[in-house]
């Protein structure tokens, strides 16, 4: 197995052990509605100049997705706070469980690296992956080499760039883990890949058991 594949498999094991499956399902489904509602609100506001609607939409989505991270986390038994991170007179949502922490960020295109804010660099410090990408572990347990704690960013972006309902529907959502120097991504995962890993990962005794909300969300497709 290549180093990148080892990192990826290791991260998926940590995520499926630490985080309840309903969190990813609920966050993904509810994000679709938030994108739609934010566009509708901005589009219907007569006080906005046409040239400034995209900027207003970015603000609407940012705060709505900050709220969603906190709300979905609390619904699924994941610890969350909207006051622990404060920078430049702003606070940011932080959620985590079992050694996994995350913030969220809107980006214009899938996989775009958010600006290196101080708090993002500090959170990334736990991601002590091998930077060279050529260190093979062989038969050695990867748990002895790869980090036992992770800090990542939920990145989401629209389909396009024009101010239309189609372009401003959610296009991608994933969990991205930067290297500890916050210069590039160590692991990039879509929510679909994370959710699928719960079906293939072998059961462990310390895994957080999915609640009945998994079946409810999958059945209704929304909250």
PDB file of N, CA and C in Angstrom, residues 121-219:
ATOM      1  N   UNK A 121      -3.790  27.183  11.542  1.00  0.00           N
ATOM      2  CA  UNK A 121      -2.433  26.662  11.702  1.00  0.00           C
ATOM      3  C   UNK A 121      -2.283  25.961  13.048  1.00  0.00           C
ATOM      4  N   UNK A 122      -2.847  26.545  14.081  1.00  0.00           N
ATOM      5  CA  UNK A 122      -2.751  25.948  15.414  1.00  0.00           C
ATOM      6  C   UNK A 122      -3.469  24.603  15.469  1.00  0.00           C
ATOM      7  N   UNK A 123      -4.650  24.533  14.889  1.00  0.00           N
ATOM      8  CA  UNK A 123      -5.397  23.278  14.888  1.00  0.00           C
ATOM      9  C   UNK A 123      -4.699  22.207  14.064  1.00  0.00           C
ATOM     10  N   UNK A 124      -4.027  22.611  12.985  1.00  0.00           N
ATOM     11  CA  UNK A 124      -3.364  21.648  12.098  1.00  0.00           C
ATOM     12  C   UNK A 124      -2.119  21.030  12.723  1.00  0.00           C
ATOM     13  N   UNK A 125      -1.628  21.592  13.811  1.00  0.00           N
ATOM     14  CA  UNK A 125      -0.370  21.132  14.407  1.00  0.00           C
ATOM     15  C   UNK A 125      -0.403  19.660  14.822  1.00  0.00           C
ATOM     16  N   UNK A 126      -1.587  19.109  15.075  1.00  0.00           N
ATOM     17  CA  UNK A 126      -1.670  17.705  15.513  1.00  0.00           C
ATOM     18  C   UNK A 126      -1.523  16.730  14.349  1.00  0.00           C
ATOM     19  N   UNK A 127      -1.618  17.229  13.121  1.00  0.00           N
ATOM     20  CA  UNK A 127      -1.602  16.345  11.948  1.00  0.00           C
ATOM     21  C   UNK A 127      -0.174  16.018  11.521  1.00  0.00           C
ATOM     22  N   UNK A 128       0.502  15.241  12.336  1.00  0.00           N
ATOM     23  CA  UNK A 128       1.915  14.932  12.104  1.00  0.00           C
ATOM     24  C   UNK A 128       2.076  13.763  11.136  1.00  0.00           C
ATOM     25  N   UNK A 129       1.712  13.987   9.882  1.00  0.00           N
ATOM     26  CA  UNK A 129       1.908  12.985   8.842  1.00  0.00           C
ATOM     27  C   UNK A 129       3.304  13.135   8.246  1.00  0.00           C
ATOM     28  N   UNK A 130       3.738  12.100   7.535  1.00  0.00           N
ATOM     29  CA  UNK A 130       5.020  12.158   6.839  1.00  0.00           C
ATOM     30  C   UNK A 130       4.899  13.082   5.636  1.00  0.00           C
ATOM     31  N   UNK A 131       5.711  14.115   5.568  1.00  0.00           N
ATOM     32  CA  UNK A 131       5.619  15.088   4.485  1.00  0.00           C
ATOM     33  C   UNK A 131       6.202  14.577   3.175  1.00  0.00           C
ATOM     34  N   UNK A 132       7.201  13.753   3.226  1.00  0.00           N
ATOM     35  CA  UNK A 132       7.879  13.326   2.007  1.00  0.00           C
ATOM     36  C   UNK A 132       7.026  12.380   1.173  1.00  0.00           C
ATOM     37  N   UNK A 133       6.120  11.662   1.822  1.00  0.00           N
ATOM     38  CA  UNK A 133       5.239  10.774   1.073  1.00  0.00           C
ATOM     39  C   UNK A 133       5.911   9.507   0.577  1.00  0.00           C
ATOM     40  N   UNK A 134       7.119   9.213   1.047  1.00  0.00           N
ATOM     41  CA  UNK A 134       7.823   8.030   0.556  1.00  0.00           C
ATOM     42  C   UNK A 134       8.242   7.108   1.703  1.00  0.00           C
ATOM     43  N   UNK A 135       7.635   7.296   2.869  1.00  0.00           N
ATOM     44  CA  UNK A 135       7.989   6.473   4.013  1.00  0.00           C
ATOM     45  C   UNK A 135       7.018   5.310   4.101  1.00  0.00           C
ATOM     46  N   UNK A 136       7.462   4.114   3.717  1.00  0.00           N
ATOM     47  CA  UNK A 136       6.621   2.923   3.743  1.00  0.00           C
ATOM     48  C   UNK A 136       6.733   2.234   5.096  1.00  0.00           C
ATOM     49  N   UNK A 137       5.610   1.837   5.653  1.00  0.00           N
ATOM     50  CA  UNK A 137       5.598   1.241   6.974  1.00  0.00           C
ATOM     51  C   UNK A 137       5.776  -0.272   6.950  1.00  0.00           C
ATOM     52  N   UNK A 138       5.637  -0.873   5.778  1.00  0.00           N
ATOM     53  CA  UNK A 138       5.794  -2.310   5.683  1.00  0.00           C
ATOM     54  C   UNK A 138       4.791  -3.029   6.557  1.00  0.00           C
ATOM     55  N   UNK A 139       5.290  -3.945   7.398  1.00  0.00           N
ATOM     56  CA  UNK A 139       4.418  -4.700   8.288  1.00  0.00           C
ATOM     57  C   UNK A 139       4.217  -4.017   9.636  1.00  0.00           C
ATOM     58  N   UNK A 140       4.806  -2.833   9.809  1.00  0.00           N
ATOM     59  CA  UNK A 140       4.694  -2.143  11.087  1.00  0.00           C
ATOM     60  C   UNK A 140       3.302  -1.514  11.243  1.00  0.00           C
ATOM     61  N   UNK A 141       2.764  -1.513  12.452  1.00  0.00           N
ATOM     62  CA  UNK A 141       1.438  -0.906  12.673  1.00  0.00           C
ATOM     63  C   UNK A 141       1.471   0.590  12.372  1.00  0.00           C
ATOM     64  N   UNK A 142       0.611   1.029  11.485  1.00  0.00           N
ATOM     65  CA  UNK A 142       0.608   2.451  11.126  1.00  0.00           C
ATOM     66  C   UNK A 142       0.202   3.317  12.316  1.00  0.00           C
ATOM     67  N   UNK A 143      -0.537   2.741  13.275  1.00  0.00           N
ATOM     68  CA  UNK A 143      -0.965   3.502  14.439  1.00  0.00           C
ATOM     69  C   UNK A 143       0.214   3.990  15.269  1.00  0.00           C
ATOM     70  N   UNK A 144       1.390   3.324  15.129  1.00  0.00           N
ATOM     71  CA  UNK A 144       2.577   3.737  15.871  1.00  0.00           C
ATOM     72  C   UNK A 144       3.296   4.887  15.192  1.00  0.00           C
ATOM     73  N   UNK A 145       2.942   5.174  13.958  1.00  0.00           N
ATOM     74  CA  UNK A 145       3.636   6.204  13.183  1.00  0.00           C
ATOM     75  C   UNK A 145       2.724   7.374  12.836  1.00  0.00           C
ATOM     76  N   UNK A 146       1.526   7.067  12.394  1.00  0.00           N
ATOM     77  CA  UNK A 146       0.600   8.121  11.992  1.00  0.00           C
ATOM     78  C   UNK A 146      -0.109   8.715  13.212  1.00  0.00           C
ATOM     79  N   UNK A 147      -0.556   9.957  13.120  1.00  0.00           N
ATOM     80  CA  UNK A 147      -1.146  10.641  14.281  1.00  0.00           C
ATOM     81  C   UNK A 147      -2.419   9.973  14.786  1.00  0.00           C
ATOM     82  N   UNK A 148      -2.570   9.970  16.100  1.00  0.00           N
ATOM     83  CA  UNK A 148      -3.767   9.387  16.712  1.00  0.00           C
ATOM     84  C   UNK A 148      -4.875  10.420  16.875  1.00  0.00           C
ATOM     85  N   UNK A 149      -4.559  11.685  16.606  1.00  0.00           N
ATOM     86  CA  UNK A 149      -5.541  12.757  16.636  1.00  0.00           C
ATOM     87  C   UNK A 149      -5.528  13.494  15.305  1.00  0.00           C
ATOM     88  N   UNK A 150      -6.661  14.028  14.923  1.00  0.00           N
ATOM     89  CA  UNK A 150      -6.783  14.714  13.640  1.00  0.00           C
ATOM     90  C   UNK A 150      -7.541  16.021  13.809  1.00  0.00           C
ATOM     91  N   UNK A 151      -7.178  16.981  12.992  1.00  0.00           N
ATOM     92  CA  UNK A 151      -7.931  18.223  12.912  1.00  0.00           C
ATOM     93  C   UNK A 151      -8.114  18.563  11.441  1.00  0.00           C
ATOM     94  N   UNK A 152      -9.356  18.676  11.016  1.00  0.00           N
ATOM     95  CA  UNK A 152      -9.624  18.934   9.608  1.00  0.00           C
ATOM     96  C   UNK A 152     -10.632  20.047   9.408  1.00  0.00           C
ATOM     97  N   UNK A 153     -10.929  20.301   8.153  1.00  0.00           N
ATOM     98  CA  UNK A 153     -11.863  21.363   7.784  1.00  0.00           C
ATOM     99  C   UNK A 153     -12.940  20.783   6.872  1.00  0.00           C
ATOM    100  N   UNK A 154     -14.183  21.029   7.221  1.00  0.00           N
ATOM    101  CA  UNK A 154     -15.277  20.689   6.315  1.00  0.00           C
ATOM    102  C   UNK A 154     -15.336  21.784   5.256  1.00  0.00           C
ATOM    103  N   UNK A 155     -14.999  21.434   4.020  1.00  0.00           N
ATOM    104  CA  UNK A 155     -15.031  22.395   2.922  1.00  0.00           C
ATOM    105  C   UNK A 155     -16.267  22.154   2.066  1.00  0.00           C
ATOM    106  N   UNK A 156     -16.919  23.232   1.695  1.00  0.00           N
ATOM    107  CA  UNK A 156     -18.087  23.121   0.818  1.00  0.00           C
ATOM    108  C   UNK A 156     -18.027  24.227  -0.215  1.00  0.00           C
ATOM    109  N   UNK A 157     -18.571  23.963  -1.380  1.00  0.00           N
ATOM    110  CA  UNK A 157     -18.523  24.936  -2.473  1.00  0.00           C
ATOM    111  C   UNK A 157     -19.735  24.760  -3.383  1.00  0.00           C
ATOM    112  N   UNK A 158     -20.118  25.819  -4.097  1.00  0.00           N
ATOM    113  CA  UNK A 158     -21.255  25.738  -5.012  1.00  0.00           C
ATOM    114  C   UNK A 158     -20.871  25.094  -6.335  1.00  0.00           C
ATOM    115  N   UNK A 159     -21.871  24.815  -7.146  1.00  0.00           N
ATOM    116  CA  UNK A 159     -21.629  24.196  -8.447  1.00  0.00           C
ATOM    117  C   UNK A 159     -20.881  25.136  -9.378  1.00  0.00           C
ATOM    118  N   UNK A 160     -21.296  26.394  -9.404  1.00  0.00           N
ATOM    119  CA  UNK A 160     -20.690  27.351 -10.332  1.00  0.00           C
ATOM    120  C   UNK A 160     -20.404  28.689  -9.682  1.00  0.00           C
ATOM    121  N   UNK A 161     -20.227  29.716 -10.511  1.00  0.00           N
ATOM    122  CA  UNK A 161     -19.836  31.034 -10.009  1.00  0.00           C
ATOM    123  C   UNK A 161     -20.861  32.127 -10.287  1.00  0.00           C
ATOM    124  N   UNK A 162     -21.851  31.846 -11.129  1.00  0.00           N
ATOM    125  CA  UNK A 162     -22.850  32.855 -11.458  1.00  0.00           C
ATOM    126  C   UNK A 162     -23.945  32.899 -10.390  1.00  0.00           C
ATOM    127  N   UNK A 163     -24.603  34.050 -10.284  1.00  0.00           N
ATOM    128  CA  UNK A 163     -25.674  34.189  -9.304  1.00  0.00           C
ATOM    129  C   UNK A 163     -26.981  33.657  -9.892  1.00  0.00           C
ATOM    130  N   UNK A 164     -27.045  32.346  -9.986  1.00  0.00           N
ATOM    131  CA  UNK A 164     -28.253  31.648 -10.411  1.00  0.00           C
ATOM    132  C   UNK A 164     -28.497  30.511  -9.428  1.00  0.00           C
ATOM    133  N   UNK A 165     -29.740  30.067  -9.344  1.00  0.00           N
ATOM    134  CA  UNK A 165     -30.058  28.993  -8.401  1.00  0.00           C
ATOM    135  C   UNK A 165     -29.275  27.726  -8.714  1.00  0.00           C
ATOM    136  N   UNK A 166     -29.101  27.437 -10.002  1.00  0.00           N
ATOM    137  CA  UNK A 166     -28.351  26.250 -10.386  1.00  0.00           C
ATOM    138  C   UNK A 166     -26.894  26.342  -9.996  1.00  0.00           C
ATOM    139  N   UNK A 167     -26.256  27.464 -10.313  1.00  0.00           N
ATOM    140  CA  UNK A 167     -24.841  27.636  -9.993  1.00  0.00           C
ATOM    141  C   UNK A 167     -24.591  27.691  -8.492  1.00  0.00           C
ATOM    142  N   UNK A 168     -25.533  28.218  -7.745  1.00  0.00           N
ATOM    143  CA  UNK A 168     -25.325  28.407  -6.315  1.00  0.00           C
ATOM    144  C   UNK A 168     -25.908  27.289  -5.458  1.00  0.00           C
ATOM    145  N   UNK A 169     -26.313  26.192  -6.073  1.00  0.00           N
ATOM    146  CA  UNK A 169     -26.631  24.983  -5.310  1.00  0.00           C
ATOM    147  C   UNK A 169     -25.318  24.361  -4.854  1.00  0.00           C
ATOM    148  N   UNK A 170     -25.359  23.588  -3.791  1.00  0.00           N
ATOM    149  CA  UNK A 170     -24.119  23.001  -3.284  1.00  0.00           C
ATOM    150  C   UNK A 170     -23.557  22.013  -4.300  1.00  0.00           C
ATOM    151  N   UNK A 171     -22.267  22.131  -4.569  1.00  0.00           N
ATOM    152  CA  UNK A 171     -21.629  21.273  -5.555  1.00  0.00           C
ATOM    153  C   UNK A 171     -20.764  20.196  -4.942  1.00  0.00           C
ATOM    154  N   UNK A 172     -20.080  20.526  -3.847  1.00  0.00           N
ATOM    155  CA  UNK A 172     -19.208  19.547  -3.205  1.00  0.00           C
ATOM    156  C   UNK A 172     -19.129  19.823  -1.714  1.00  0.00           C
ATOM    157  N   UNK A 173     -18.909  18.756  -0.954  1.00  0.00           N
ATOM    158  CA  UNK A 173     -18.693  18.878   0.484  1.00  0.00           C
ATOM    159  C   UNK A 173     -17.786  17.736   0.907  1.00  0.00           C
ATOM    160  N   UNK A 174     -16.742  18.058   1.653  1.00  0.00           N
ATOM    161  CA  UNK A 174     -15.781  17.035   2.041  1.00  0.00           C
ATOM    162  C   UNK A 174     -15.036  17.413   3.305  1.00  0.00           C
ATOM    163  N   UNK A 175     -14.247  16.472   3.797  1.00  0.00           N
ATOM    164  CA  UNK A 175     -13.437  16.682   5.000  1.00  0.00           C
ATOM    165  C   UNK A 175     -11.977  16.652   4.585  1.00  0.00           C
ATOM    166  N   UNK A 176     -11.285  17.756   4.804  1.00  0.00           N
ATOM    167  CA  UNK A 176      -9.910  17.924   4.342  1.00  0.00           C
ATOM    168  C   UNK A 176      -8.977  18.097   5.533  1.00  0.00           C
ATOM    169  N   UNK A 177      -7.891  17.315   5.541  1.00  0.00           N
ATOM    170  CA  UNK A 177      -6.942  17.348   6.643  1.00  0.00           C
ATOM    171  C   UNK A 177      -5.614  17.899   6.142  1.00  0.00           C
ATOM    172  N   UNK A 178      -5.188  19.057   6.640  1.00  0.00           N
ATOM    173  CA  UNK A 178      -3.920  19.633   6.202  1.00  0.00           C
ATOM    174  C   UNK A 178      -2.738  18.999   6.931  1.00  0.00           C
ATOM    175  N   UNK A 179      -1.562  19.112   6.333  1.00  0.00           N
ATOM    176  CA  UNK A 179      -0.348  18.754   7.058  1.00  0.00           C
ATOM    177  C   UNK A 179      -0.179  19.720   8.222  1.00  0.00           C
ATOM    178  N   UNK A 180       0.697  19.374   9.149  1.00  0.00           N
ATOM    179  CA  UNK A 180       0.858  20.209  10.337  1.00  0.00           C
ATOM    180  C   UNK A 180       1.456  21.582  10.046  1.00  0.00           C
ATOM    181  N   UNK A 181       2.037  21.781   8.858  1.00  0.00           N
ATOM    182  CA  UNK A 181       2.543  23.106   8.503  1.00  0.00           C
ATOM    183  C   UNK A 181       1.503  23.944   7.759  1.00  0.00           C
ATOM    184  N   UNK A 182       0.359  23.365   7.518  1.00  0.00           N
ATOM    185  CA  UNK A 182      -0.756  24.011   6.831  1.00  0.00           C
ATOM    186  C   UNK A 182      -0.351  24.615   5.476  1.00  0.00           C
ATOM    187  N   UNK A 183       0.361  23.816   4.695  1.00  0.00           N
ATOM    188  CA  UNK A 183       0.749  24.267   3.361  1.00  0.00           C
ATOM    189  C   UNK A 183       0.093  23.449   2.253  1.00  0.00           C
ATOM    190  N   UNK A 184      -0.373  22.260   2.580  1.00  0.00           N
ATOM    191  CA  UNK A 184      -1.041  21.415   1.595  1.00  0.00           C
ATOM    192  C   UNK A 184      -1.881  20.379   2.336  1.00  0.00           C
ATOM    193  N   UNK A 185      -2.674  19.628   1.569  1.00  0.00           N
ATOM    194  CA  UNK A 185      -3.550  18.621   2.175  1.00  0.00           C
ATOM    195  C   UNK A 185      -2.830  17.295   2.344  1.00  0.00           C
ATOM    196  N   UNK A 186      -3.004  16.677   3.505  1.00  0.00           N
ATOM    197  CA  UNK A 186      -2.489  15.332   3.741  1.00  0.00           C
ATOM    198  C   UNK A 186      -3.491  14.293   3.261  1.00  0.00           C
ATOM    199  N   UNK A 187      -4.771  14.548   3.515  1.00  0.00           N
ATOM    200  CA  UNK A 187      -5.843  13.626   3.122  1.00  0.00           C
ATOM    201  C   UNK A 187      -7.062  14.455   2.718  1.00  0.00           C
ATOM    202  N   UNK A 188      -7.699  14.038   1.622  1.00  0.00           N
ATOM    203  CA  UNK A 188      -8.915  14.695   1.149  1.00  0.00           C
ATOM    204  C   UNK A 188     -10.003  13.637   0.975  1.00  0.00           C
ATOM    205  N   UNK A 189     -11.144  13.845   1.622  1.00  0.00           N
ATOM    206  CA  UNK A 189     -12.234  12.873   1.573  1.00  0.00           C
ATOM    207  C   UNK A 189     -13.558  13.574   1.316  1.00  0.00           C
ATOM    208  N   UNK A 190     -14.369  13.020   0.442  1.00  0.00           N
ATOM    209  CA  UNK A 190     -15.726  13.521   0.288  1.00  0.00           C
ATOM    210  C   UNK A 190     -16.592  12.930   1.398  1.00  0.00           C
ATOM    211  N   UNK A 191     -17.707  13.568   1.683  1.00  0.00           N
ATOM    212  CA  UNK A 191     -18.623  13.017   2.676  1.00  0.00           C
ATOM    213  C   UNK A 191     -19.136  11.655   2.224  1.00  0.00           C
ATOM    214  N   UNK A 192     -19.346  11.503   0.927  1.00  0.00           N
ATOM    215  CA  UNK A 192     -19.836  10.224   0.403  1.00  0.00           C
ATOM    216  C   UNK A 192     -18.850   9.104   0.711  1.00  0.00           C
ATOM    217  N   UNK A 193     -17.557   9.387   0.582  1.00  0.00           N
ATOM    218  CA  UNK A 193     -16.533   8.377   0.875  1.00  0.00           C
ATOM    219  C   UNK A 193     -16.514   8.037   2.359  1.00  0.00           C
ATOM    220  N   UNK A 194     -16.676   9.043   3.194  1.00  0.00           N
ATOM    221  CA  UNK A 194     -16.675   8.800   4.640  1.00  0.00           C
ATOM    222  C   UNK A 194     -17.883   7.956   5.036  1.00  0.00           C
ATOM    223  N   UNK A 195     -19.049   8.318   4.535  1.00  0.00           N
ATOM    224  CA  UNK A 195     -20.271   7.573   4.864  1.00  0.00           C
ATOM    225  C   UNK A 195     -20.178   6.128   4.384  1.00  0.00           C
ATOM    226  N   UNK A 196     -19.620   5.936   3.187  1.00  0.00           N
ATOM    227  CA  UNK A 196     -19.480   4.578   2.643  1.00  0.00           C
ATOM    228  C   UNK A 196     -18.539   3.735   3.485  1.00  0.00           C
ATOM    229  N   UNK A 197     -17.567   4.364   4.140  1.00  0.00           N
ATOM    230  CA  UNK A 197     -16.579   3.611   4.918  1.00  0.00           C
ATOM    231  C   UNK A 197     -17.195   2.948   6.139  1.00  0.00           C
ATOM    232  N   UNK A 198     -18.319   3.432   6.621  1.00  0.00           N
ATOM    233  CA  UNK A 198     -18.985   2.802   7.765  1.00  0.00           C
ATOM    234  C   UNK A 198     -19.534   1.431   7.392  1.00  0.00           C
ATOM    235  N   UNK A 199     -19.801   1.231   6.124  1.00  0.00           N
ATOM    236  CA  UNK A 199     -20.348  -0.051   5.675  1.00  0.00           C
ATOM    237  C   UNK A 199     -19.256  -1.088   5.450  1.00  0.00           C
ATOM    238  N   UNK A 200     -18.032  -0.631   5.175  1.00  0.00           N
ATOM    239  CA  UNK A 200     -16.951  -1.550   4.849  1.00  0.00           C
ATOM    240  C   UNK A 200     -15.974  -1.761   5.997  1.00  0.00           C
ATOM    241  N   UNK A 201     -15.910  -0.808   6.907  1.00  0.00           N
ATOM    242  CA  UNK A 201     -14.972  -0.914   8.037  1.00  0.00           C
ATOM    243  C   UNK A 201     -15.418  -2.013   9.000  1.00  0.00           C
ATOM    244  N   UNK A 202     -14.499  -2.825   9.466  1.00  0.00           N
ATOM    245  CA  UNK A 202     -14.827  -3.864  10.433  1.00  0.00           C
ATOM    246  C   UNK A 202     -15.260  -3.223  11.741  1.00  0.00           C
ATOM    247  N   UNK A 203     -16.235  -3.851  12.403  1.00  0.00           N
ATOM    248  CA  UNK A 203     -16.755  -3.302  13.648  1.00  0.00           C
ATOM    249  C   UNK A 203     -15.701  -3.397  14.749  1.00  0.00           C
ATOM    250  N   UNK A 204     -15.630  -2.324  15.540  1.00  0.00           N
ATOM    251  CA  UNK A 204     -14.724  -2.307  16.679  1.00  0.00           C
ATOM    252  C   UNK A 204     -15.526  -2.041  17.949  1.00  0.00           C
ATOM    253  N   UNK A 205     -15.016  -2.516  19.055  1.00  0.00           N
ATOM    254  CA  UNK A 205     -15.752  -2.406  20.306  1.00  0.00           C
ATOM    255  C   UNK A 205     -15.944  -0.955  20.742  1.00  0.00           C
ATOM    256  N   UNK A 206     -14.952  -0.100  20.411  1.00  0.00           N
ATOM    257  CA  UNK A 206     -15.032   1.285  20.868  1.00  0.00           C
ATOM    258  C   UNK A 206     -15.676   2.208  19.855  1.00  0.00           C
ATOM    259  N   UNK A 207     -16.259   1.672  18.827  1.00  0.00           N
ATOM    260  CA  UNK A 207     -16.910   2.516  17.817  1.00  0.00           C
ATOM    261  C   UNK A 207     -18.182   3.133  18.384  1.00  0.00           C
ATOM    262  N   UNK A 208     -18.431   4.370  18.020  1.00  0.00           N
ATOM    263  CA  UNK A 208     -19.677   5.013  18.415  1.00  0.00           C
ATOM    264  C   UNK A 208     -20.799   4.383  17.609  1.00  0.00           C
ATOM    265  N   UNK A 209     -21.781   3.795  18.292  1.00  0.00           N
ATOM    266  CA  UNK A 209     -22.857   3.105  17.592  1.00  0.00           C
ATOM    267  C   UNK A 209     -23.821   4.112  16.964  1.00  0.00           C
ATOM    268  N   UNK A 210     -24.162   3.923  15.693  1.00  0.00           N
ATOM    269  CA  UNK A 210     -25.120   4.832  15.046  1.00  0.00           C
ATOM    270  C   UNK A 210     -26.472   4.789  15.750  1.00  0.00           C
ATOM    271  N   UNK A 211     -27.095   5.928  15.872  1.00  0.00           N
ATOM    272  CA  UNK A 211     -28.414   5.988  16.491  1.00  0.00           C
ATOM    273  C   UNK A 211     -29.490   5.721  15.446  1.00  0.00           C
ATOM    274  N   UNK A 212     -30.739   5.737  15.890  1.00  0.00           N
ATOM    275  CA  UNK A 212     -31.850   5.516  14.970  1.00  0.00           C
ATOM    276  C   UNK A 212     -31.982   6.650  13.965  1.00  0.00           C
ATOM    277  N   UNK A 213     -31.279   7.783  14.202  1.00  0.00           N
ATOM    278  CA  UNK A 213     -31.347   8.907  13.272  1.00  0.00           C
ATOM    279  C   UNK A 213     -30.781   8.540  11.909  1.00  0.00           C
ATOM    280  N   UNK A 214     -29.856   7.562  11.846  1.00  0.00           N
ATOM    281  CA  UNK A 214     -29.307   7.144  10.552  1.00  0.00           C
ATOM    282  C   UNK A 214     -30.429   6.664   9.657  1.00  0.00           C
ATOM    283  N   UNK A 215     -31.257   5.759  10.190  1.00  0.00           N
ATOM    284  CA  UNK A 215     -32.361   5.231   9.403  1.00  0.00           C
ATOM    285  C   UNK A 215     -33.368   6.326   9.067  1.00  0.00           C
ATOM    286  N   UNK A 216     -33.612   7.222  10.030  1.00  0.00           N
ATOM    287  CA  UNK A 216     -34.591   8.285   9.808  1.00  0.00           C
ATOM    288  C   UNK A 216     -34.139   9.234   8.709  1.00  0.00           C
ATOM    289  N   UNK A 217     -32.856   9.653   8.758  1.00  0.00           N
ATOM    290  CA  UNK A 217     -32.339  10.590   7.759  1.00  0.00           C
ATOM    291  C   UNK A 217     -32.324   9.946   6.387  1.00  0.00           C
ATOM    292  N   UNK A 218     -31.860   8.681   6.320  1.00  0.00           N
ATOM    293  CA  UNK A 218     -31.799   7.999   5.031  1.00  0.00           C
ATOM    294  C   UNK A 218     -33.193   7.815   4.434  1.00  0.00           C
ATOM    295  N   UNK A 219     -34.183   7.607   5.308  1.00  0.00           N
ATOM    296  CA  UNK A 219     -35.542   7.365   4.830  1.00  0.00           C
ATOM    297  C   UNK A 219     -36.186   8.637   4.297  1.00  0.00           C
TER     298      UNK A 219
END
